[in-house]
Amino acid sequence: MTTKKPVRGEIPAPLPPAEVGKRHHDIDLATLGARIRYARTSQGMTLTVLGERVKRATSLLSQIENGKREPRLSLLTAIAAALGVSVETLMQPSPPNERAALELELNECQTSAEAVKMGIPQVHIGPRLPHDALKALVATHRKLRQITKISLDSPEAARKANQQLHIEMHHKDNYLADIEQLATEITEATGFTGGPLLQSGVEEIANYLGFSIVKLPDLPRGARSITDLKHQRIYLNSLEARDRDQRNLILRALGDQALNHPKPTSYHEFLRQRVEANYFASAVLMPETATVAQLMEDKRRRDLSILDLSDRVAVTYETAAHRFTNLATRHLGITAHFLRVGTDGTIYKAYANDGVVFPTHNDGSIEGQLACRKFGARQLFEQIDPAAPYYQYTDTPTGTYWSVSKLEHYRAGDFSISVGTPFEHAQFFRGRDTPRRFQSSCPAATCCREPSADLQAKWARYAWPSVKVHSHLLAATPPGTFPGVDDREVYEFLDKHAAD
């Protein structure tokens, strides 16, 4: 039976372990073509002779050798027989020699989006290109890529990418229909329709997608999970099993594969993939059909509650809050906003499509700014019992908003998780009868950031605090294909456990 990785909108087929690593479609076409050319030229055979032996046009064989056409397995078998090599030899993932490796790399560099955008002319890659010139061209492109990457690895570039993603999700009302469809197909195929998803259920979904789960204590720093695509394994840190909801970690890792994510080549792509993988995990944990049906009933009874949503499916309050924003506008007709705020008032995550205005940097970024002191997200920390849900109305320059905030504990500290909505939608939520009401004029500095005129006159000349400067404010974006994870440590880890 032929199997393949699922794509958006397509029901994935289970992957038999015997098929792992043996599928003809998994080979890189450029490398396959280079191996065919190497085997042919090593014997002094022309394309015309090879065409006669396999009864195919030389133009087709030329396209195959140039990586522009994928041969059928029957043709690949005939080519291997004509060249006197095995199919397995032609399908090896590495180039046949240094020359071929350099040619493949130069072709990839010359056709990259960066090179095309900069208008760099392409050099014809063929046997007449001197080897020294080939090496020099590859080295030049490597250095150019390094210089380009340095300009992108900055906090400013990261904030710009994050802001662009904010705009994209705002236009979509935080709802991604294709991921909803894929998650529904997978959950229905594995028999999960709603309620708490057990660990065994997650492992069944993983097996359905062709992966096994392995827990080890020596995962590299910065990695929550590592996916080994060669052996179809997802590695988790066994030492963190009690500290994290590993269902979510597994589903995020599966999401990257189910959504066919390529390795990110920009910080924007990295952030987008992370959002999509998180969305996929939430959509599996809280299937759309069952979740919407319950939310619609709660709305009818005017008793919408993020806490209830969290308890019903045994997920964190933050996961439930995110999921609510996915479905609220599309299915309930409710616009909303979301905030994750630290005890110092710093905004770590934010989303809004209800008109609320968050403080923003000059470049338009929200994360890293201080939330208004009058918002429920910060008032929560002033309560005697911050563990209880905190309800509040806030009058702002763009209207009055109702919000519910709750404390969440993480390794990095305590955070408030808040969901809010315009006054007209508050009627559908539990906690709408709260008497708490604050006025905020943020983002005006006079609201809660600038000191009063009396304090300014009294202390401006005498105050000299010693500031905590977080090192990440001065550092570039963490390096690596996946920012913050050391590629060398990941590869050494996979190599160490490949034979387990």
Short mmCIF file of C-alpha atoms in Angstrom, two decimals:
data_model
loop_
_atom_site.label_atom_id
_atom_site.label_comp_id
_atom_site.label_asym_id
_atom_site.label_seq_id
_atom_site.Cartn_x
_atom_site.Cartn_y
_atom_site.Cartn_z
CA MET A 1 0.00 0.00 0.00
CA THR A 2 1.35 3.45 -0.92
CA THR A 3 1.26 5.99 1.90
CA LYS A 4 2.07 9.67 2.16
CA LYS A 5 2.18 12.49 4.65
CA PRO A 6 -1.17 14.19 5.16
CA VAL A 7 -1.74 17.63 3.69
CA ARG A 8 -4.27 20.27 4.59
CA GLY A 9 -7.77 19.14 3.73
CA GLU A 10 -6.69 15.55 3.06
CA ILE A 11 -7.28 12.60 5.37
CA PRO A 12 -3.88 11.14 6.27
CA ALA A 13 -3.25 7.43 5.86
CA PRO A 14 -1.41 5.46 8.56
CA LEU A 15 2.26 4.87 7.81
CA PRO A 16 3.43 1.24 8.16
CA PRO A 17 6.81 1.09 9.93
CA ALA A 18 8.20 -1.12 7.15
CA GLU A 19 7.68 1.72 4.68
CA VAL A 20 9.63 4.31 6.68
CA GLY A 21 12.69 5.52 4.76
CA LYS A 22 11.82 3.39 1.69
CA ARG A 23 9.44 5.63 -0.16
CA HIS A 24 10.58 6.67 -3.60
CA HIS A 25 8.81 10.04 -3.26
CA ASP A 26 10.94 11.07 -0.28
CA ILE A 27 14.19 11.40 -2.30
CA ASP A 28 15.44 14.84 -3.26
CA LEU A 29 15.09 15.08 -7.03
CA ALA A 30 18.23 17.17 -7.49
CA THR A 31 20.35 14.63 -5.59
CA LEU A 32 18.74 11.74 -7.46
CA GLY A 33 19.51 13.40 -10.79
CA ALA A 34 23.10 14.08 -9.74
CA ARG A 35 23.58 10.41 -8.82
CA ILE A 36 22.17 9.24 -12.15
CA ARG A 37 24.45 11.65 -14.05
CA TYR A 38 27.48 10.55 -12.00
CA ALA A 39 26.79 6.86 -12.62
CA ARG A 40 26.32 7.52 -16.35
CA THR A 41 29.33 9.76 -16.94
CA SER A 42 31.58 7.48 -14.85
CA GLN A 43 31.00 4.84 -17.52
CA GLY A 44 31.44 7.26 -20.41
CA MET A 45 27.82 6.72 -21.41
CA THR A 46 25.91 9.45 -23.27
CA LEU A 47 22.30 10.37 -22.67
CA THR A 48 21.49 9.04 -26.12
CA VAL A 49 22.83 5.58 -25.27
CA LEU A 50 21.01 5.57 -21.92
CA GLY A 51 17.80 6.59 -23.68
CA GLU A 52 18.13 3.73 -26.12
CA ARG A 53 18.62 1.23 -23.29
CA VAL A 54 15.61 2.37 -21.27
CA LYS A 55 13.52 3.29 -24.35
CA ARG A 56 12.93 6.87 -23.26
CA ALA A 57 13.59 10.24 -24.91
CA THR A 58 16.88 11.94 -24.05
CA SER A 59 14.98 15.14 -23.24
CA LEU A 60 13.10 13.32 -20.47
CA LEU A 61 16.31 11.82 -19.09
CA SER A 62 17.96 15.24 -19.19
CA GLN A 63 15.12 16.71 -17.11
CA ILE A 64 15.46 13.86 -14.61
CA GLU A 65 19.21 14.42 -14.29
CA ASN A 66 18.61 18.14 -13.76
CA GLY A 67 16.13 17.42 -10.97
CA LYS A 68 13.17 18.84 -12.91
CA ARG A 69 11.23 15.61 -13.40
CA GLU A 70 10.47 12.77 -11.03
CA PRO A 71 10.87 9.33 -12.66
CA ARG A 72 8.35 6.60 -12.01
CA LEU A 73 9.68 3.73 -9.95
CA SER A 74 9.58 1.46 -13.02
CA LEU A 75 11.71 3.91 -15.03
CA LEU A 76 14.11 4.40 -12.11
CA THR A 77 14.51 0.62 -11.91
CA ALA A 78 15.25 0.46 -15.65
CA ILE A 79 17.81 3.29 -15.39
CA ALA A 80 19.56 1.53 -12.49
CA ALA A 81 19.72 -1.72 -14.46
CA ALA A 82 21.11 0.07 -17.54
CA LEU A 83 23.81 1.72 -15.42
CA GLY A 84 24.62 -1.46 -13.53
CA VAL A 85 23.82 -0.03 -10.08
CA SER A 86 21.06 -0.65 -7.54
CA VAL A 87 18.02 1.55 -7.08
CA GLU A 88 19.09 2.01 -3.45
CA THR A 89 22.41 3.49 -4.65
CA LEU A 90 20.63 6.06 -6.82
CA MET A 91 18.30 6.97 -3.97
CA GLN A 92 21.03 7.70 -1.43
CA PRO A 93 20.31 11.12 0.16
CA SER A 94 23.87 12.43 -0.19
CA PRO A 95 25.49 13.69 -3.43
CA PRO A 96 27.84 11.19 -5.12
CA ASN A 97 30.98 13.36 -4.85
CA GLU A 98 32.25 16.83 -3.90
CA ARG A 99 31.67 18.26 -7.38
CA ALA A 100 28.04 17.20 -7.39
CA ALA A 101 27.53 18.55 -3.87
CA LEU A 102 28.94 21.95 -4.90
CA GLU A 103 26.81 22.05 -8.06
CA LEU A 104 23.66 21.26 -6.08
CA GLU A 105 24.46 23.92 -3.48
CA LEU A 106 25.22 26.56 -6.10
CA ASN A 107 21.98 25.81 -7.92
CA GLU A 108 20.04 26.13 -4.66
CA CYS A 109 21.79 29.42 -3.83
CA GLN A 110 21.29 30.94 -7.28
CA THR A 111 17.58 30.13 -7.37
CA SER A 112 16.88 31.17 -3.77
CA ALA A 113 14.38 33.94 -3.12
CA GLU A 114 17.13 36.10 -1.61
CA ALA A 115 19.38 35.85 -4.68
CA VAL A 116 16.52 36.50 -7.10
CA LYS A 117 15.34 39.48 -5.06
CA MET A 118 18.85 40.99 -5.10
CA GLY A 119 19.12 40.44 -8.86
CA ILE A 120 22.26 38.29 -8.70
CA PRO A 121 22.92 36.85 -12.19
CA GLN A 122 23.00 33.07 -12.49
CA VAL A 123 25.99 31.15 -13.82
CA HIS A 124 25.44 28.10 -16.03
CA ILE A 125 26.31 25.01 -14.04
CA GLY A 126 27.88 22.35 -16.24
CA PRO A 127 31.02 20.29 -16.80
CA ARG A 128 32.81 23.27 -18.40
CA LEU A 129 32.58 25.35 -15.22
CA PRO A 130 36.06 25.09 -13.64
CA HIS A 131 36.13 23.41 -10.24
CA ASP A 132 37.95 26.33 -8.59
CA ALA A 133 35.38 28.79 -9.96
CA LEU A 134 32.59 26.55 -8.71
CA LYS A 135 34.08 26.51 -5.20
CA ALA A 136 34.57 30.29 -5.27
CA LEU A 137 30.96 30.91 -6.32
CA VAL A 138 29.61 28.65 -3.58
CA ALA A 139 31.82 30.34 -0.97
CA THR A 140 30.61 33.77 -2.15
CA HIS A 141 26.97 32.77 -1.84
CA ARG A 142 27.58 31.30 1.63
CA LYS A 143 29.13 34.55 2.80
CA LEU A 144 26.35 36.60 1.23
CA ARG A 145 23.75 34.45 2.99
CA GLN A 146 25.58 34.91 6.28
CA ILE A 147 25.69 38.70 5.88
CA THR A 148 22.00 38.79 4.93
CA LYS A 149 21.10 36.65 7.94
CA ILE A 150 22.97 38.96 10.32
CA SER A 151 20.78 41.86 9.18
CA LEU A 152 17.68 39.78 9.90
CA ASP A 153 18.81 38.43 13.28
CA SER A 154 17.87 41.52 15.27
CA PRO A 155 15.17 42.29 17.82
CA GLU A 156 13.75 44.85 15.40
CA ALA A 157 13.36 42.23 12.67
CA ALA A 158 11.72 39.82 15.12
CA ARG A 159 9.25 42.47 16.28
CA LYS A 160 8.44 43.38 12.69
CA ALA A 161 7.76 39.73 11.85
CA ASN A 162 5.57 39.35 14.92
CA GLN A 163 3.59 42.48 14.07
CA GLN A 164 3.03 41.22 10.53
CA LEU A 165 1.68 37.99 11.97
CA HIS A 166 -0.65 39.98 14.26
CA ILE A 167 -2.12 41.71 11.22
CA GLU A 168 -2.60 38.43 9.36
CA MET A 169 -4.42 36.77 12.29
CA HIS A 170 -6.56 39.88 12.87
CA HIS A 171 -7.81 39.75 9.28
CA LYS A 172 -8.70 36.08 9.75
CA ASP A 173 -10.43 36.65 13.11
CA ASN A 174 -7.87 34.22 14.56
CA TYR A 175 -9.66 31.39 12.73
CA LEU A 176 -7.76 29.06 10.35
CA ALA A 177 -10.32 27.01 8.43
CA ASP A 178 -7.89 24.63 6.71
CA ILE A 179 -6.31 23.60 10.02
CA GLU A 180 -9.75 23.13 11.55
CA GLN A 181 -10.65 20.80 8.68
CA LEU A 182 -7.44 18.78 8.98
CA ALA A 183 -7.80 18.44 12.76
CA THR A 184 -11.41 17.30 12.35
CA GLU A 185 -10.44 14.67 9.79
CA ILE A 186 -7.70 13.30 12.03
CA THR A 187 -9.79 13.22 15.22
CA GLU A 188 -12.73 11.59 13.44
CA ALA A 189 -10.45 9.00 11.85
CA THR A 190 -9.05 8.07 15.27
CA GLY A 191 -12.43 8.10 17.01
CA PHE A 192 -12.01 11.20 19.20
CA THR A 193 -14.98 13.56 19.21
CA GLY A 194 -14.58 15.57 22.41
CA GLY A 195 -14.00 15.56 26.15
CA PRO A 196 -10.58 15.13 27.80
CA LEU A 197 -8.11 13.58 25.34
CA LEU A 198 -6.14 10.91 27.20
CA GLN A 199 -2.41 10.35 26.69
CA SER A 200 -3.27 7.04 25.02
CA GLY A 201 -5.48 8.93 22.59
CA VAL A 202 -2.62 11.27 21.69
CA GLU A 203 -0.33 8.29 21.09
CA GLU A 204 -3.01 6.75 18.86
CA ILE A 205 -3.10 9.95 16.80
CA ALA A 206 0.70 9.89 16.61
CA ASN A 207 0.68 6.28 15.43
CA TYR A 208 -2.01 7.11 12.90
CA LEU A 209 0.29 9.77 11.45
CA GLY A 210 3.19 7.30 11.43
CA PHE A 211 5.13 8.46 14.51
CA SER A 212 6.15 6.88 17.79
CA ILE A 213 6.76 8.71 21.08
CA VAL A 214 10.07 8.32 22.92
CA LYS A 215 10.83 9.95 26.29
CA LEU A 216 14.48 10.55 27.24
CA PRO A 217 16.18 12.68 29.91
CA ASP A 218 18.89 14.27 27.73
CA LEU A 219 17.07 16.50 25.24
CA PRO A 220 19.19 19.49 24.15
CA ARG A 221 18.70 22.81 25.88
CA GLY A 222 15.92 24.94 24.45
CA ALA A 223 14.12 22.02 22.77
CA ARG A 224 10.68 21.07 24.06
CA SER A 225 10.58 18.18 21.62
CA ILE A 226 12.62 16.86 18.70
CA THR A 227 11.16 15.10 15.69
CA ASP A 228 13.34 12.51 13.96
CA LEU A 229 11.92 12.36 10.42
CA LYS A 230 14.25 9.52 9.43
CA HIS A 231 12.97 7.11 12.09
CA GLN A 232 9.54 8.76 12.52
CA ARG A 233 10.03 9.44 16.24
CA ILE A 234 9.07 12.33 18.49
CA TYR A 235 11.42 12.73 21.45
CA LEU A 236 10.23 14.34 24.69
CA ASN A 237 12.06 15.22 27.88
CA SER A 238 11.14 12.55 30.45
CA LEU A 239 12.30 14.84 33.28
CA GLU A 240 9.60 17.38 32.41
CA ALA A 241 6.76 14.89 32.19
CA ARG A 242 5.17 16.17 35.40
CA ASP A 243 5.74 19.86 34.71
CA ARG A 244 4.12 20.18 31.28
CA ASP A 245 1.06 18.95 29.47
CA GLN A 246 2.92 16.62 27.14
CA ARG A 247 -0.21 16.05 25.10
CA ASN A 248 0.18 19.60 23.83
CA LEU A 249 3.89 19.14 23.07
CA ILE A 250 3.25 15.97 21.08
CA LEU A 251 0.39 17.51 19.13
CA ARG A 252 2.45 20.60 18.29
CA ALA A 253 5.23 18.39 16.93
CA LEU A 254 2.70 16.37 14.95
CA GLY A 255 1.15 19.59 13.70
CA ASP A 256 4.39 20.63 11.99
CA GLN A 257 4.40 17.36 10.06
CA ALA A 258 0.67 17.13 9.37
CA LEU A 259 0.77 20.67 7.96
CA ASN A 260 3.84 19.87 5.83
CA HIS A 261 5.90 22.70 7.31
CA PRO A 262 9.28 23.14 5.60
CA LYS A 263 12.26 24.19 7.68
CA PRO A 264 11.78 27.92 8.33
CA THR A 265 14.03 30.29 6.40
CA SER A 266 12.93 33.49 8.13
CA TYR A 267 11.77 34.58 11.57
CA HIS A 268 8.33 35.37 10.17
CA GLU A 269 8.02 31.84 8.80
CA PHE A 270 9.21 30.43 12.13
CA LEU A 271 6.56 32.42 14.03
CA ARG A 272 3.82 31.54 11.56
CA GLN A 273 4.63 27.84 11.78
CA ARG A 274 4.61 28.01 15.57
CA VAL A 275 1.18 29.68 15.54
CA GLU A 276 -0.17 27.05 13.13
CA ALA A 277 1.27 24.13 15.12
CA ASN A 278 -0.23 25.53 18.35
CA TYR A 279 -3.54 26.04 16.56
CA PHE A 280 -3.49 22.43 15.33
CA ALA A 281 -2.81 21.13 18.86
CA SER A 282 -5.72 23.14 20.31
CA ALA A 283 -8.04 22.10 17.49
CA VAL A 284 -7.29 18.43 18.23
CA LEU A 285 -7.65 18.81 22.00
CA MET A 286 -10.89 20.77 21.55
CA PRO A 287 -12.56 19.57 18.32
CA GLU A 288 -14.48 22.30 16.54
CA THR A 289 -17.87 20.60 16.28
CA ALA A 290 -18.19 19.54 19.91
CA THR A 291 -16.62 22.71 21.30
CA VAL A 292 -18.79 25.06 19.26
CA ALA A 293 -21.95 23.13 20.20
CA GLN A 294 -21.15 23.54 23.90
CA LEU A 295 -20.18 27.21 23.51
CA MET A 296 -23.40 27.92 21.64
CA GLU A 297 -25.38 26.34 24.46
CA ASP A 298 -23.42 28.36 27.04
CA LYS A 299 -24.11 31.52 25.07
CA ARG A 300 -27.83 30.70 24.92
CA ARG A 301 -27.82 30.32 28.71
CA ARG A 302 -25.70 33.51 29.02
CA ASP A 303 -23.06 31.53 30.89
CA LEU A 304 -19.93 31.54 28.73
CA SER A 305 -16.89 30.69 30.86
CA ILE A 306 -13.25 30.13 29.87
CA LEU A 307 -12.75 28.24 33.13
CA ASP A 308 -15.53 25.80 32.25
CA LEU A 309 -14.01 25.27 28.81
CA SER A 310 -10.67 24.53 30.46
CA ASP A 311 -12.16 22.08 32.97
CA ARG A 312 -14.30 20.19 30.45
CA VAL A 313 -11.36 19.11 28.33
CA ALA A 314 -8.59 19.20 30.98
CA VAL A 315 -6.37 21.82 29.33
CA THR A 316 -4.65 24.89 30.75
CA TYR A 317 -6.60 28.10 31.13
CA GLU A 318 -4.36 29.76 28.53
CA THR A 319 -5.01 26.99 25.98
CA ALA A 320 -8.76 27.32 26.57
CA ALA A 321 -8.57 31.11 26.24
CA HIS A 322 -6.70 30.85 22.94
CA ARG A 323 -9.20 28.31 21.64
CA PHE A 324 -12.10 30.57 22.57
CA THR A 325 -10.65 33.40 20.47
CA ASN A 326 -10.32 30.94 17.54
CA LEU A 327 -14.04 30.18 17.56
CA ALA A 328 -15.75 33.20 19.15
CA THR A 329 -16.04 35.49 16.12
CA ARG A 330 -16.63 32.86 13.44
CA HIS A 331 -19.24 30.81 15.32
CA LEU A 332 -20.59 32.99 18.15
CA GLY A 333 -20.50 36.41 16.51
CA ILE A 334 -18.41 37.72 19.42
CA THR A 335 -15.30 39.83 18.89
CA ALA A 336 -12.66 39.51 21.58
CA HIS A 337 -9.16 40.25 22.79
CA PHE A 338 -6.55 38.16 24.59
CA LEU A 339 -3.60 39.10 26.82
CA ARG A 340 -0.82 37.25 28.60
CA VAL A 341 0.86 39.66 31.02
CA GLY A 342 3.71 39.19 33.51
CA THR A 343 3.71 40.43 37.09
CA ASP A 344 5.77 43.46 36.00
CA GLY A 345 3.06 44.43 33.51
CA THR A 346 4.95 43.32 30.39
CA ILE A 347 2.76 42.02 27.56
CA TYR A 348 4.02 38.65 26.36
CA LYS A 349 1.17 37.72 24.03
CA ALA A 350 -1.72 39.72 22.62
CA TYR A 351 -4.54 39.42 20.11
CA ALA A 352 -7.55 41.63 19.38
CA ASN A 353 -10.26 42.06 16.78
CA ASP A 354 -12.71 43.97 19.01
CA GLY A 355 -11.26 47.48 18.69
CA VAL A 356 -9.41 47.58 22.01
CA VAL A 357 -6.15 49.54 21.79
CA PHE A 358 -2.99 48.09 23.32
CA PRO A 359 0.18 50.11 23.96
CA THR A 360 2.49 49.81 20.97
CA HIS A 361 6.11 50.54 20.15
CA ASN A 362 6.96 53.03 17.42
CA ASP A 363 7.41 50.08 15.04
CA GLY A 364 3.88 48.85 15.82
CA SER A 365 4.84 45.89 18.03
CA ILE A 366 2.78 45.08 21.14
CA GLU A 367 4.78 42.36 22.90
CA GLY A 368 7.30 43.85 25.30
CA GLN A 369 5.15 46.90 26.05
CA LEU A 370 3.57 47.58 29.44
CA ALA A 371 -0.13 46.86 29.74
CA CYS A 372 -2.26 49.62 31.21
CA ARG A 373 -2.37 49.48 35.01
CA LYS A 374 -6.15 49.91 34.82
CA PHE A 375 -6.66 46.74 32.75
CA GLY A 376 -7.92 43.61 34.48
CA ALA A 377 -4.76 41.84 33.32
CA ARG A 378 -2.80 43.91 35.88
CA GLN A 379 -5.50 44.55 38.46
CA LEU A 380 -5.60 40.78 39.01
CA PHE A 381 -2.21 40.89 40.74
CA GLU A 382 -3.59 43.36 43.30
CA GLN A 383 -6.33 41.00 44.48
CA ILE A 384 -6.32 39.13 47.79
CA ASP A 385 -7.06 35.89 45.95
CA PRO A 386 -5.46 36.22 42.48
CA ALA A 387 -6.10 32.52 41.80
CA ALA A 388 -9.84 33.17 41.40
CA PRO A 389 -11.22 34.51 38.10
CA TYR A 390 -11.22 38.31 38.16
CA TYR A 391 -13.97 40.18 36.31
CA GLN A 392 -13.89 43.87 35.39
CA TYR A 393 -15.30 46.56 33.10
CA THR A 394 -12.86 49.07 31.63
CA ASP A 395 -13.81 52.35 29.97
CA THR A 396 -11.28 53.16 27.21
CA PRO A 397 -11.01 55.74 24.40
CA THR A 398 -12.45 53.15 21.98
CA GLY A 399 -15.32 51.97 24.17
CA THR A 400 -16.14 49.94 27.26
CA TYR A 401 -14.84 46.39 27.55
CA TRP A 402 -15.59 43.54 29.92
CA SER A 403 -12.79 41.09 30.75
CA VAL A 404 -12.00 38.01 32.82
CA SER A 405 -8.46 37.35 34.02
CA LYS A 406 -6.90 34.38 35.78
CA LEU A 407 -3.48 33.65 37.25
CA GLU A 408 -1.36 30.93 35.63
CA HIS A 409 1.88 29.55 37.07
CA TYR A 410 4.83 28.82 34.77
CA ARG A 411 8.51 28.08 35.30
CA ALA A 412 9.27 31.61 34.17
CA GLY A 413 6.93 33.02 36.83
CA ASP A 414 3.30 34.05 37.26
CA PHE A 415 1.22 35.47 34.42
CA SER A 416 -2.31 36.76 34.06
CA ILE A 417 -4.33 35.30 31.20
CA SER A 418 -7.15 37.60 30.09
CA VAL A 419 -10.01 37.42 27.62
CA GLY A 420 -12.12 40.51 26.98
CA THR A 421 -14.98 41.61 24.78
CA PRO A 422 -16.95 44.81 24.04
CA PHE A 423 -19.68 45.80 26.50
CA GLU A 424 -22.51 44.61 24.24
CA HIS A 425 -21.20 41.02 24.31
CA ALA A 426 -20.65 40.89 28.07
CA GLN A 427 -24.29 39.82 28.52
CA PHE A 428 -23.35 36.30 27.39
CA PHE A 429 -20.56 35.73 29.94
CA ARG A 430 -20.46 34.56 33.51
CA GLY A 431 -19.17 37.42 35.67
CA ARG A 432 -20.98 40.14 33.72
CA ASP A 433 -22.58 41.39 36.96
CA THR A 434 -19.25 42.48 38.46
CA PRO A 435 -19.33 45.96 40.05
CA ARG A 436 -15.63 46.58 39.29
CA ARG A 437 -15.12 49.38 36.76
CA PHE A 438 -11.98 51.33 35.83
CA GLN A 439 -11.19 54.12 33.41
CA SER A 440 -8.19 53.95 31.11
CA SER A 441 -6.95 56.62 28.72
CA CYS A 442 -4.02 54.49 27.46
CA PRO A 443 -2.10 54.67 25.26
CA ALA A 444 -1.89 58.27 26.51
CA ALA A 445 1.17 58.48 28.75
CA THR A 446 -0.75 60.50 31.34
CA CYS A 447 -2.97 57.49 32.10
CA CYS A 448 -0.62 55.36 34.15
CA ARG A 449 2.98 55.84 32.99
CA GLU A 450 3.87 59.47 33.56
CA PRO A 451 4.17 60.61 37.19
CA SER A 452 1.91 63.38 38.44
CA ALA A 453 3.13 66.97 38.16
CA ASP A 454 3.69 67.10 41.95
CA LEU A 455 5.83 63.97 42.01
CA GLN A 456 7.68 65.10 38.91
CA ALA A 457 8.60 68.42 40.54
CA LYS A 458 9.53 66.75 43.82
CA TRP A 459 11.73 63.90 42.61
CA ALA A 460 12.84 64.42 38.99
CA ARG A 461 16.19 65.95 40.04
CA TYR A 462 16.94 63.39 42.75
CA ALA A 463 15.84 59.98 41.45
CA TRP A 464 18.57 57.73 40.00
CA PRO A 465 17.51 54.05 39.92
CA SER A 466 19.84 51.18 39.02
CA VAL A 467 18.14 49.45 36.11
CA LYS A 468 17.82 45.74 35.47
CA VAL A 469 18.83 45.41 31.81
CA HIS A 470 17.70 42.08 30.43
CA SER A 471 20.42 40.66 28.20
CA HIS A 472 17.88 39.67 25.54
CA LEU A 473 17.20 43.35 24.87
CA LEU A 474 20.77 43.74 23.61
CA ALA A 475 21.18 40.37 21.91
CA ALA A 476 20.36 39.38 18.37
CA THR A 477 17.61 36.89 17.65
CA PRO A 478 18.81 33.44 18.83
CA PRO A 479 20.70 31.73 15.97
CA GLY A 480 19.87 28.41 14.33
CA THR A 481 17.25 27.06 11.94
CA PHE A 482 14.86 27.03 14.90
CA PRO A 483 15.77 30.12 16.99
CA GLY A 484 17.04 29.27 20.47
CA VAL A 485 17.89 25.63 19.72
CA ASP A 486 21.51 24.62 19.08
CA ASP A 487 21.60 22.72 15.77
CA ARG A 488 24.77 20.86 16.77
CA GLU A 489 23.22 19.60 19.99
CA VAL A 490 20.10 18.44 18.13
CA TYR A 491 22.08 16.52 15.49
CA GLU A 492 24.35 14.93 18.11
CA PHE A 493 21.27 13.90 20.12
CA LEU A 494 19.60 12.28 17.10
CA ASP A 495 22.82 10.53 16.12
CA LYS A 496 23.25 9.19 19.66
CA HIS A 497 19.77 7.66 19.80
CA ALA A 498 19.37 6.61 16.15
CA ALA A 499 20.24 2.98 16.90
CA ASP A 500 18.03 2.69 20.01
#
